[in-house]
């Protein structure tokens, strides 16, 4: 009888084993990053010990696969445990709640380039010591501070001095608060951004009488920051055009904040924003040029060539100089990734190892996550790694790390140039097609003109502008030539960005559509038959044009955006959108419209605003209106603004809001209750003239109140009586003591009350006694500073969400680095 013998499976080679171990490590890191709260330390230690015991037990096995699988489990456990440990240490570096809002005297160093603005200067401050009332206190090591020119009651009149420079020591009087940012669906996570950079408190420099704000001299041990500051100052002096100077500062020293906001808009619209940071492309080109320079010098010394072979010297010399360039540029995550990749490739070649490039890529990802695990949550991490991976996958044959082209065998003249052009076109086509799904996934937009823009910008930036910018460190007049090239490139990019369909935007897609889009990008670039590649288009369509859920007929969705201190509410019916107020203007350069509302509206797939209702003229209600009007079509405006207000000077149709107005959208009734017809809105306080809007669906209702106060509440109760009753109430005047009387609450009788207020509002909103009044009345009280954006679907909204369903964004997106006030804040589900 013959016994069939099956071949024993063979382990992959050393390179692939290292790649799989790195992949297991990354899986452990990714698992830890999804936790709403840190695991108990005992459980983490127990998991690592269990994995270690498994590895030791399998180490005695004769089955190589068992040993390898145990090693993978151990790698995943170590990845999660080390990330947990780093997170615990960072969370421990917290500002005690008792010190929030207190005057503190801190001594330390300006740790990065200060960022001047129209209203003040922002900078990172590394603390050496801190005092409160003359006694030493413990504060986080790194602070994000602002030195602003403000109103007198802010005690911030003076603004930052001109000699605030990176690398200087200062003693400052500051007021601090724990990290806290706005939290909206698909929005930017400021708290993650601060956490990744080790910034555990933010605040303002105080300029009150008796405040200590004194420069103490130059800090020891900050040569890189002082050099970066000196170079930025030199670029600004040499290049009069602020826009070009900002781009050069970003390319030479990594100062991306120096690029003006309007320029960033153009770069994003044309898909070249990745070139304006010190990216992998810049560092790789610098390493190649540095290696060539080291090789040229090394050939001049026979003794040096005998001591260290020329290829080894060029390889490590180029890496060393590229590392120095990345450090000078601020050691940003994209530059770190490239340095680690170059270092690993140099090490493998020096040791004579030949790992496949995918293995190198995964190993570098593991190294990056070891130093910065939170990089896995940043779009740049995935865009850069996926770009390299797609270029590898699209090759007809995979290449190892070791082979080098033979210059003697390379074609010369026109054939060589034609081959280089063809390779450049192919690389750009692969990057454009392959990265489009990721761009839609992360940013809900893709540049239609990006292919053409990058064909111009990549060689111009990498081969001319950046080298000239770096050479300008030695010969400053070269910065003028580089600035001229930046201006010429800007003109072309501006022309491309002005095309009607320069950018395709779409709503945030569901997970299945994201997966289909990623598969489409892979199929588009793989060396497959064209009949298979053609499947990429139908797979991509759900990501490019996703089906957006909308409320059913007679239902509506209400979203109170998290915009800080102010009001901005979206009311969406089946086919119409109303925007009630637009939030505050944060600074002269930024407002809630551009920072929060436009990204939110685009992520929701909103193509226009059917009615923009501006309740009254206070800046925390209309501060973002200009940005909204410029960024999206608005069909009509209703407001209580005086006739000469700047927001009413455009072509958008407008009317004065007044009691008695009403309309029906998709079975939902909208009715204006205040102010009375003929009211002079220029007289008295603007709060008294707020537009009050009631929304009545088939099975649910909401009342939006602006900043009305007790007198207006009483008038409405007298005029409307039981007709005021609503399921949801937008708390008048952000919960101020001037509003929310007992009679008002009894008349409206809401199930849930929503107050839009900033964290640690300087106005004290909501007032504690007002909040207690709501809670004592049995009303669920939702604060956007703790809940984030609050989404509420009226009963019967049906297709747009569960009937009567409500979501706090902070709870839905909770992670351990978020402020603890937002955890578990959502009230009980509405009946």
Short mmCIF file of N, CA and C in Angstrom, two decimals, residues 614 629 637-656:
data_model
loop_
_atom_site.label_atom_id
_atom_site.label_comp_id
_atom_site.label_asym_id
_atom_site.label_seq_id
_atom_site.Cartn_x
_atom_site.Cartn_y
_atom_site.Cartn_z
N UNK A 614 -29.60 83.93 9.12
CA UNK A 614 -28.66 84.56 10.05
C UNK A 614 -29.48 85.26 11.13
N UNK A 629 -20.79 81.66 1.92
CA UNK A 629 -21.29 82.26 0.68
C UNK A 629 -20.29 82.12 -0.45
N UNK A 637 -31.11 84.21 1.45
CA UNK A 637 -30.72 84.59 2.81
C UNK A 637 -31.93 85.17 3.51
N UNK A 638 -32.14 84.75 4.76
CA UNK A 638 -33.14 85.36 5.63
C UNK A 638 -32.41 85.78 6.90
N UNK A 639 -32.62 87.03 7.34
CA UNK A 639 -31.84 87.51 8.47
C UNK A 639 -32.53 88.69 9.14
N UNK A 640 -32.00 89.07 10.31
CA UNK A 640 -32.41 90.30 10.97
C UNK A 640 -31.30 91.34 10.89
N UNK A 641 -30.35 91.15 9.95
CA UNK A 641 -29.24 92.09 9.81
C UNK A 641 -29.75 93.43 9.30
N UNK A 642 -29.13 94.52 9.73
CA UNK A 642 -29.51 95.83 9.16
C UNK A 642 -29.20 95.88 7.68
N UNK A 643 -29.91 96.72 6.96
CA UNK A 643 -29.85 96.73 5.50
C UNK A 643 -28.46 97.02 4.95
N UNK A 644 -27.63 97.74 5.68
CA UNK A 644 -26.32 98.07 5.16
C UNK A 644 -25.24 97.09 5.52
N UNK A 645 -25.59 95.98 6.11
CA UNK A 645 -24.59 95.01 6.55
C UNK A 645 -23.82 94.44 5.36
N UNK A 646 -22.50 94.26 5.48
CA UNK A 646 -21.71 93.76 4.34
C UNK A 646 -22.18 92.42 3.80
N UNK A 647 -22.72 91.55 4.64
CA UNK A 647 -23.15 90.24 4.17
C UNK A 647 -24.37 90.32 3.27
N UNK A 648 -25.05 91.46 3.24
CA UNK A 648 -26.24 91.61 2.41
C UNK A 648 -25.97 92.35 1.11
N UNK A 649 -24.69 92.58 0.80
CA UNK A 649 -24.37 93.36 -0.39
C UNK A 649 -24.15 92.51 -1.63
N UNK A 650 -24.20 91.19 -1.50
CA UNK A 650 -23.97 90.33 -2.65
C UNK A 650 -25.21 90.09 -3.47
N UNK A 651 -25.11 89.23 -4.50
CA UNK A 651 -26.24 88.99 -5.41
C UNK A 651 -27.27 88.01 -4.88
N UNK A 652 -27.02 87.35 -3.74
CA UNK A 652 -27.94 86.34 -3.24
C UNK A 652 -29.27 86.98 -2.84
N UNK A 653 -30.40 86.44 -3.28
CA UNK A 653 -31.71 86.97 -2.86
C UNK A 653 -31.85 86.94 -1.34
N UNK A 654 -32.47 87.96 -0.77
CA UNK A 654 -32.53 88.08 0.68
C UNK A 654 -33.86 88.69 1.10
N UNK A 655 -34.21 88.38 2.37
CA UNK A 655 -35.41 88.98 2.96
C UNK A 655 -35.20 89.09 4.46
N UNK A 656 -35.98 89.99 5.08
CA UNK A 656 -35.94 90.16 6.52
C UNK A 656 -36.80 89.07 7.17
#
